[in-house]
Amino acid sequence: MNSAARAAALWVGTCAVAVSGILPAAAVEQGTGAPPAGLVAALEQTVADGFPGAVAYARRGERESRTAAGLADTATGERARPDHRFRIASNTKSFVSTVLLQLEGEGRLSLDDSVETWLPGVVRGHGNDGRTVTVRQLLNHTSGIYDPTDEVEFFAPYLERGDRAHVYTPREVIARAVRHEPPFKPGRGWAYSNTNYLLAGLVIEAVTHRSAPSEIRRRILTPLGLKDTSFPVTDPDIHGPHLHGYDLAGRDVTRFSPSYDWTAGAMISTVDDLARFHRALFSGRLLRPAQQRELLTTVESGDDEAYGLGVRPVELTCGSGPGAERISAWGTDGAGPGFTSVSLTTADGERQLVLAFNVFDLGAHLRKQRPVPYTEALGRAQAAALCD
């Protein structure tokens, strides 16, 4: 689904929505150092504001900490732990863009190749033309290709008929997308579309002759030792220790087929694994210099924001008044049934914060309503971890 207008933006609003029966709980701390001052209180505030549970990873230089608050499972009372897995949703996109950039660095494709070059006949009809769309435009969302995962009827099998194991193949989703005329010509606008990253996944497969999940595993997960990160294709369950995900009514929506999201958002991970991946990515360890520059080259995405290739720049304000300091960071985020998360790495690579919460109400999102409880604690958590 859409990155839900970005995780940070989701949590700004005018009224709180509490999840019935959830009370604040003291945080659990793990790691090589104490959490930054204020981070524990910020997590506890998110629980007080209606999230059943919250987990966080923070790093300053080589000093790491892990923190959790609230519950992983409201039915059993299991406490949230920093090592619990969760669906990372659109954080998946930065893994996909990394693989394509590696392939370009190896001379196996160019980001300026047309989609038609690698996927002949896939993007055609109703004004769509894969000959005029580049791989780069898929990754920075300037392709103009429609996103059917914003439609209420798309999720009817899951939400109306209760078939949480329903499977959409990537090509089925793409076929639905190209039945719609593009809202703008390629390169002439910006619109977040999961279809872009489904096509990007198919390009990976066309170039490598291997499945996109296996390439992500071979190129990223195994070399970095991300043992708690997985890429389910159709399996609706989360295996191993994990957070349960909920809607705003407190219903457990953990079991949900990730098939519709595939290379746009199907992966499962932990705050530790996400942090390790992004530390490697933003430090330049995974890409050659030319491709690192491409990763961080942005286009305007509206409202004075920008978007790179699966990542986005973030400007944080530390303090207030004339003495307020601005800190530049790079971020990814994700929002999907039951889970919301955000990962931030300062531009100098010295500080990181990864947050995950176990509420996202898909039905509310599709109705253009707030899909998560209101809380101001996200900004406090960011300030605690990333500001002096």
Short mmCIF file of C-alpha atoms in Angstrom, two decimals:
data_model
loop_
_atom_site.label_atom_id
_atom_site.label_comp_id
_atom_site.label_asym_id
_atom_site.label_seq_id
_atom_site.Cartn_x
_atom_site.Cartn_y
_atom_site.Cartn_z
CA MET A 1 0.00 0.00 0.00
CA ASN A 2 0.95 3.63 -0.04
CA SER A 3 3.62 4.51 2.50
CA ALA A 4 0.65 6.11 4.19
CA ALA A 5 1.83 9.60 3.43
CA ARG A 6 4.89 8.77 5.43
CA ALA A 7 4.94 7.42 8.95
CA ALA A 8 5.93 10.70 10.54
CA ALA A 9 3.04 12.57 8.95
CA LEU A 10 0.55 9.95 10.11
CA TRP A 11 1.07 10.78 13.73
CA VAL A 12 0.20 14.45 13.56
CA GLY A 13 -3.41 15.28 14.22
CA THR A 14 -6.03 16.73 16.48
CA CYS A 15 -7.52 13.88 18.49
CA ALA A 16 -6.30 10.72 20.19
CA VAL A 17 -7.66 7.27 19.43
CA ALA A 18 -7.00 4.76 22.21
CA VAL A 19 -6.86 1.01 21.75
CA SER A 20 -9.24 -0.49 24.28
CA GLY A 21 -7.68 -2.23 27.24
CA ILE A 22 -4.06 -1.16 26.67
CA LEU A 23 -2.28 0.57 29.54
CA PRO A 24 1.18 2.16 29.64
CA ALA A 25 3.96 -0.24 30.57
CA ALA A 26 7.51 0.33 31.69
CA ALA A 27 10.16 -0.01 29.00
CA VAL A 28 12.62 -2.87 28.74
CA GLU A 29 16.18 -1.83 27.95
CA GLN A 30 18.85 -3.93 26.26
CA GLY A 31 22.15 -3.16 24.58
CA THR A 32 25.64 -1.86 25.12
CA GLY A 33 24.51 1.40 26.69
CA ALA A 34 21.56 3.15 28.23
CA PRO A 35 19.02 4.60 25.80
CA PRO A 36 19.32 8.32 25.02
CA ALA A 37 17.63 10.47 27.65
CA GLY A 38 13.96 10.84 26.84
CA LEU A 39 13.63 7.87 24.49
CA VAL A 40 12.16 5.52 27.10
CA ALA A 41 9.62 8.16 28.14
CA ALA A 42 8.71 8.77 24.49
CA LEU A 43 8.02 5.07 23.91
CA GLU A 44 5.96 4.85 27.07
CA GLN A 45 3.96 7.85 25.86
CA THR A 46 3.09 6.08 22.59
CA VAL A 47 1.68 3.20 24.66
CA ALA A 48 -0.29 5.65 26.78
CA ASP A 49 -1.60 7.22 23.58
CA GLY A 50 -2.97 3.92 22.25
CA PHE A 51 -0.26 1.81 20.66
CA PRO A 52 -0.18 -1.61 22.34
CA GLY A 53 3.59 -1.83 21.94
CA ALA A 54 6.63 0.04 20.69
CA VAL A 55 10.24 -0.99 20.06
CA ALA A 56 13.29 1.08 19.26
CA TYR A 57 16.94 0.84 18.30
CA ALA A 58 19.20 3.87 18.81
CA ARG A 59 22.87 4.42 18.02
CA ARG A 60 25.30 7.24 18.72
CA GLY A 61 28.67 6.44 17.20
CA GLU A 62 29.40 2.89 18.35
CA ARG A 63 27.09 3.06 21.35
CA GLU A 64 23.86 1.14 20.76
CA SER A 65 20.70 0.66 22.79
CA ARG A 66 17.47 -1.24 22.37
CA THR A 67 14.24 -0.32 24.09
CA ALA A 68 10.68 -1.62 24.20
CA ALA A 69 7.45 -0.66 25.90
CA GLY A 70 3.97 -2.12 26.10
CA LEU A 71 2.69 -5.39 24.75
CA ALA A 72 3.57 -7.61 21.81
CA ASP A 73 0.33 -9.59 22.22
CA THR A 74 -2.72 -8.15 23.93
CA ALA A 75 -4.38 -11.57 24.18
CA THR A 76 -1.60 -13.22 26.17
CA GLY A 77 -0.08 -10.15 27.80
CA GLU A 78 3.34 -10.91 26.29
CA ARG A 79 5.58 -7.89 26.66
CA ALA A 80 7.14 -6.23 23.62
CA ARG A 81 10.86 -6.90 23.22
CA PRO A 82 13.42 -5.14 20.99
CA ASP A 83 14.17 -8.41 19.17
CA HIS A 84 10.56 -8.94 18.09
CA ARG A 85 9.95 -9.16 14.35
CA PHE A 86 7.38 -7.08 12.48
CA ARG A 87 6.27 -6.37 8.92
CA ILE A 88 8.45 -3.54 7.63
CA ALA A 89 6.12 -2.66 4.71
CA SER A 90 7.62 0.05 2.48
CA ASN A 91 11.00 -0.08 4.19
CA THR A 92 11.36 -3.00 1.74
CA LYS A 93 11.82 -0.51 -1.09
CA SER A 94 15.32 0.49 -0.03
CA PHE A 95 16.41 -3.17 -0.26
CA VAL A 96 15.02 -3.35 -3.81
CA SER A 97 16.63 -0.11 -4.98
CA THR A 98 19.96 -1.28 -3.52
CA VAL A 99 19.89 -4.47 -5.58
CA LEU A 100 19.10 -2.58 -8.80
CA LEU A 101 21.86 -0.07 -8.09
CA GLN A 102 24.30 -2.93 -7.50
CA LEU A 103 23.28 -4.43 -10.85
CA GLU A 104 23.91 -1.09 -12.53
CA GLY A 105 27.31 -0.88 -10.85
CA GLU A 106 28.11 -4.30 -12.31
CA GLY A 107 27.18 -3.08 -15.80
CA ARG A 108 24.23 -5.43 -16.09
CA LEU A 109 21.64 -2.70 -16.65
CA SER A 110 21.26 1.06 -16.64
CA LEU A 111 18.73 2.97 -14.58
CA ASP A 112 17.99 4.83 -17.79
CA ASP A 113 16.91 1.62 -19.53
CA SER A 114 13.25 1.61 -20.43
CA VAL A 115 10.90 -0.75 -18.61
CA GLU A 116 10.06 -2.19 -22.03
CA THR A 117 13.69 -3.27 -22.45
CA TRP A 118 13.41 -5.70 -19.56
CA LEU A 119 9.66 -6.31 -19.38
CA PRO A 120 8.38 -6.23 -22.96
CA GLY A 121 4.65 -5.72 -23.22
CA VAL A 122 4.03 -5.50 -19.47
CA VAL A 123 3.35 -1.74 -19.29
CA ARG A 124 1.00 -1.03 -22.17
CA GLY A 125 -2.51 0.24 -22.77
CA HIS A 126 -4.71 3.11 -21.57
CA GLY A 127 -1.93 5.62 -22.12
CA ASN A 128 0.74 3.52 -20.40
CA ASP A 129 3.86 2.86 -22.44
CA GLY A 130 6.83 1.02 -20.98
CA ARG A 131 9.02 2.41 -23.76
CA THR A 132 8.76 5.87 -22.17
CA VAL A 133 9.27 4.82 -18.53
CA THR A 134 12.77 4.23 -17.15
CA VAL A 135 13.91 2.03 -14.29
CA ARG A 136 15.01 5.19 -12.48
CA GLN A 137 11.48 6.60 -12.74
CA LEU A 138 10.15 3.45 -11.10
CA LEU A 139 12.50 3.90 -8.17
CA ASN A 140 11.85 7.61 -7.61
CA HIS A 141 8.10 7.42 -8.30
CA THR A 142 8.08 9.70 -11.33
CA SER A 143 6.71 7.04 -13.72
CA GLY A 144 3.06 8.10 -13.51
CA ILE A 145 1.95 4.46 -13.21
CA TYR A 146 -1.25 4.02 -11.19
CA ASP A 147 -1.36 2.31 -7.77
CA PRO A 148 -4.41 0.03 -7.31
CA THR A 149 -3.52 -0.64 -3.66
CA ASP A 150 -5.15 2.67 -2.80
CA GLU A 151 -8.55 1.22 -3.80
CA VAL A 152 -11.04 -0.08 -1.24
CA GLU A 153 -12.17 -2.85 -3.60
CA PHE A 154 -8.60 -4.10 -4.01
CA PHE A 155 -8.59 -5.23 -0.37
CA ALA A 156 -12.12 -6.65 -0.39
CA PRO A 157 -10.86 -10.27 -0.25
CA TYR A 158 -9.04 -9.49 3.00
CA LEU A 159 -11.29 -6.97 4.73
CA GLU A 160 -14.77 -7.84 3.48
CA ARG A 161 -14.54 -11.58 2.84
CA GLY A 162 -12.10 -12.28 5.65
CA ASP A 163 -9.65 -14.24 3.53
CA ARG A 164 -6.39 -13.07 5.09
CA ALA A 165 -4.46 -15.63 3.02
CA HIS A 166 -5.73 -14.31 -0.33
CA VAL A 167 -2.96 -14.16 -2.93
CA TYR A 168 -2.40 -11.48 -5.56
CA THR A 169 0.52 -12.09 -7.88
CA PRO A 170 2.70 -9.09 -8.83
CA ARG A 171 1.58 -9.35 -12.45
CA GLU A 172 -2.08 -9.30 -11.38
CA VAL A 173 -1.51 -6.07 -9.49
CA ILE A 174 0.40 -4.55 -12.42
CA ALA A 175 -2.37 -5.58 -14.83
CA ARG A 176 -4.91 -3.76 -12.63
CA ALA A 177 -2.64 -0.72 -12.58
CA VAL A 178 -2.28 -0.36 -16.34
CA ARG A 179 -6.05 -0.43 -16.83
CA HIS A 180 -5.89 3.16 -15.55
CA GLU A 181 -4.53 6.10 -17.48
CA PRO A 182 -1.44 7.58 -15.84
CA PRO A 183 -2.06 10.86 -13.98
CA PHE A 184 0.97 12.43 -15.70
CA LYS A 185 3.56 11.60 -18.33
CA PRO A 186 6.74 9.88 -17.14
CA GLY A 187 9.12 12.37 -15.56
CA ARG A 188 6.50 15.14 -15.46
CA GLY A 189 5.25 14.63 -11.90
CA TRP A 190 5.56 12.59 -8.73
CA ALA A 191 3.14 10.10 -7.19
CA TYR A 192 3.91 7.31 -4.75
CA SER A 193 2.95 4.02 -6.37
CA ASN A 194 3.63 0.50 -5.15
CA THR A 195 3.26 -0.65 -8.75
CA ASN A 196 6.62 0.98 -9.46
CA TYR A 197 8.39 -1.35 -7.07
CA LEU A 198 6.53 -4.44 -8.25
CA LEU A 199 7.88 -3.64 -11.71
CA ALA A 200 11.31 -3.04 -10.19
CA GLY A 201 11.17 -6.52 -8.68
CA LEU A 202 10.35 -8.03 -12.06
CA VAL A 203 13.29 -6.13 -13.58
CA ILE A 204 15.60 -7.71 -10.99
CA GLU A 205 14.31 -11.12 -12.03
CA ALA A 206 14.66 -10.37 -15.75
CA VAL A 207 18.28 -9.26 -15.31
CA THR A 208 19.46 -11.95 -12.90
CA HIS A 209 17.21 -14.89 -13.84
CA ARG A 210 16.70 -15.42 -10.12
CA SER A 211 13.78 -14.50 -7.88
CA ALA A 212 13.89 -11.00 -6.40
CA PRO A 213 13.67 -12.32 -2.80
CA SER A 214 16.63 -14.65 -3.42
CA GLU A 215 18.70 -11.78 -4.85
CA ILE A 216 17.94 -9.63 -1.80
CA ARG A 217 18.95 -12.53 0.42
CA ARG A 218 22.13 -13.26 -1.54
CA ARG A 219 23.28 -9.67 -1.92
CA ILE A 220 22.16 -8.07 1.36
CA LEU A 221 20.73 -10.34 4.05
CA THR A 222 23.44 -13.01 4.06
CA PRO A 223 26.50 -10.70 3.72
CA LEU A 224 25.24 -8.42 6.50
CA GLY A 225 24.12 -11.28 8.76
CA LEU A 226 20.50 -10.14 8.89
CA LYS A 227 19.30 -13.43 10.35
CA ASP A 228 15.97 -12.09 11.58
CA THR A 229 14.95 -10.59 8.23
CA SER A 230 12.86 -12.56 5.77
CA PHE A 231 10.93 -12.08 2.55
CA PRO A 232 7.68 -14.09 2.56
CA VAL A 233 5.88 -14.16 -0.77
CA THR A 234 2.49 -15.67 0.09
CA ASP A 235 2.80 -16.93 3.70
CA PRO A 236 0.34 -14.88 5.82
CA ASP A 237 2.03 -15.71 9.14
CA ILE A 238 4.99 -14.16 10.94
CA HIS A 239 7.27 -16.88 12.25
CA GLY A 240 9.50 -16.66 15.30
CA PRO A 241 9.24 -14.06 18.10
CA HIS A 242 7.17 -11.15 16.80
CA LEU A 243 4.90 -8.27 17.57
CA HIS A 244 1.24 -8.83 16.87
CA GLY A 245 -0.32 -6.13 14.69
CA TYR A 246 -3.67 -4.46 15.38
CA ASP A 247 -6.26 -2.16 13.88
CA LEU A 248 -7.72 0.78 15.81
CA ALA A 249 -10.45 -1.41 17.30
CA GLY A 250 -7.82 -3.70 18.80
CA ARG A 251 -8.46 -6.55 16.37
CA ASP A 252 -5.43 -8.74 15.68
CA VAL A 253 -4.49 -8.42 11.99
CA THR A 254 -1.07 -10.06 12.24
CA ARG A 255 -2.06 -12.85 9.85
CA PHE A 256 -2.20 -11.17 6.43
CA SER A 257 -0.86 -12.33 3.07
CA PRO A 258 2.02 -10.11 1.91
CA SER A 259 1.60 -11.22 -1.70
CA TYR A 260 0.06 -7.96 -2.94
CA ASP A 261 3.03 -6.00 -1.63
CA TRP A 262 5.92 -8.25 -2.78
CA THR A 263 8.94 -6.05 -3.64
CA ALA A 264 6.95 -2.97 -2.65
CA GLY A 265 6.62 -4.02 0.99
CA ALA A 266 6.45 -7.72 1.93
CA MET A 267 9.55 -8.06 4.11
CA ILE A 268 9.73 -8.87 7.83
CA SER A 269 12.58 -7.68 10.04
CA THR A 270 13.63 -6.30 13.43
CA VAL A 271 14.78 -2.85 14.49
CA ASP A 272 18.35 -4.22 14.84
CA ASP A 273 18.45 -5.70 11.35
CA LEU A 274 16.96 -2.59 9.74
CA ALA A 275 19.52 -0.44 11.52
CA ARG A 276 22.40 -2.68 10.40
CA PHE A 277 21.22 -2.56 6.78
CA HIS A 278 20.80 1.20 6.73
CA ARG A 279 24.13 1.78 8.44
CA ALA A 280 25.79 -0.23 5.67
CA LEU A 281 23.73 1.45 2.95
CA PHE A 282 24.20 5.07 3.96
CA SER A 283 27.90 4.58 4.78
CA GLY A 284 28.52 3.49 1.18
CA ARG A 285 29.45 -0.12 1.97
CA LEU A 286 26.86 -1.65 -0.37
CA LEU A 287 27.18 0.53 -3.46
CA ARG A 288 29.90 1.90 -5.69
CA PRO A 289 30.40 5.71 -5.45
CA ALA A 290 28.47 6.50 -8.65
CA GLN A 291 25.50 4.42 -7.53
CA GLN A 292 25.66 5.88 -4.01
CA ARG A 293 25.25 9.30 -5.57
CA GLU A 294 22.26 8.06 -7.56
CA LEU A 295 20.66 6.57 -4.44
CA LEU A 296 20.74 10.00 -2.79
CA THR A 297 19.78 12.07 -5.84
CA THR A 298 16.30 13.38 -5.16
CA VAL A 299 13.30 14.68 -7.03
CA GLU A 300 10.58 16.94 -5.67
CA SER A 301 7.72 14.97 -4.19
CA GLY A 302 5.42 17.84 -3.19
CA ASP A 303 4.94 19.91 -0.04
CA ASP A 304 8.62 20.91 -0.08
CA GLU A 305 9.65 17.28 0.31
CA ALA A 306 11.95 15.14 -1.80
CA TYR A 307 12.49 11.47 -2.63
CA GLY A 308 15.57 9.57 -3.73
CA LEU A 309 15.71 5.96 -4.89
CA GLY A 310 13.73 4.17 -2.19
CA VAL A 311 14.95 6.61 0.47
CA ARG A 312 14.09 10.16 1.39
CA PRO A 313 15.90 13.13 2.98
CA VAL A 314 14.60 14.35 6.33
CA GLU A 315 15.34 17.65 8.03
CA LEU A 316 15.02 17.53 11.81
CA THR A 317 14.83 20.56 14.09
CA CYS A 318 16.60 20.31 17.43
CA GLY A 319 15.46 22.87 19.96
CA SER A 320 13.37 25.96 19.33
CA GLY A 321 13.79 29.64 18.71
CA PRO A 322 16.77 31.37 17.11
CA GLY A 323 19.18 28.77 18.46
CA ALA A 324 17.38 25.80 16.95
CA GLU A 325 19.67 23.42 15.09
CA ARG A 326 18.77 21.67 11.84
CA ILE A 327 19.99 18.11 11.33
CA SER A 328 19.94 16.35 7.98
CA ALA A 329 19.07 12.66 7.88
CA TRP A 330 18.03 9.93 5.49
CA GLY A 331 14.96 7.89 6.19
CA THR A 332 12.66 5.10 5.14
CA ASP A 333 9.30 4.17 6.58
CA GLY A 334 6.54 1.63 6.28
CA ALA A 335 2.88 1.23 7.10
CA GLY A 336 0.75 -1.83 6.44
CA PRO A 337 -1.87 -3.96 8.18
CA GLY A 338 -1.05 -3.85 11.88
CA PHE A 339 2.39 -2.21 11.75
CA THR A 340 4.01 1.22 11.38
CA SER A 341 7.75 1.88 11.38
CA VAL A 342 10.36 4.49 10.56
CA SER A 343 14.16 4.37 10.22
CA LEU A 344 16.38 7.47 10.33
CA THR A 345 20.14 7.83 9.86
CA THR A 346 21.86 11.20 10.16
CA ALA A 347 23.70 12.35 7.06
CA ASP A 348 27.06 12.00 8.81
CA GLY A 349 26.16 8.41 9.73
CA GLU A 350 26.85 8.99 13.42
CA ARG A 351 23.32 8.54 14.75
CA GLN A 352 20.44 6.23 14.00
CA LEU A 353 16.91 5.61 15.22
CA VAL A 354 14.57 2.79 14.18
CA LEU A 355 11.06 2.73 15.62
CA ALA A 356 8.29 0.16 15.19
CA PHE A 357 4.72 0.20 16.48
CA ASN A 358 1.99 -2.40 16.24
CA VAL A 359 -1.04 -0.49 14.98
CA PHE A 360 -2.06 0.37 11.46
CA ASP A 361 -5.71 0.28 10.45
CA LEU A 362 -5.87 -0.52 6.74
CA GLY A 363 -9.62 0.03 6.52
CA ALA A 364 -9.33 3.49 8.06
CA HIS A 365 -6.50 4.36 5.71
CA LEU A 366 -8.56 3.36 2.68
CA ARG A 367 -11.42 5.52 3.97
CA LYS A 368 -8.96 8.44 4.18
CA GLN A 369 -9.14 8.41 7.98
CA ARG A 370 -6.34 8.38 10.52
CA PRO A 371 -5.00 4.79 10.60
CA VAL A 372 -2.99 5.07 13.84
CA PRO A 373 -3.49 6.59 17.29
CA TYR A 374 -2.57 10.23 17.62
CA THR A 375 0.66 10.83 19.50
CA GLU A 376 3.24 13.58 19.70
CA ALA A 377 5.83 11.15 21.00
CA LEU A 378 7.42 10.43 17.61
CA GLY A 379 9.00 13.87 17.52
CA ARG A 380 10.19 13.42 21.10
CA ALA A 381 11.75 10.07 20.25
CA GLN A 382 13.53 11.58 17.24
CA ALA A 383 14.84 14.49 19.31
CA ALA A 384 16.00 12.16 22.09
CA ALA A 385 17.93 9.88 19.73
CA LEU A 386 19.22 12.25 17.07
CA CYS A 387 19.69 15.63 18.79
CA ASP A 388 22.39 16.61 21.29
#
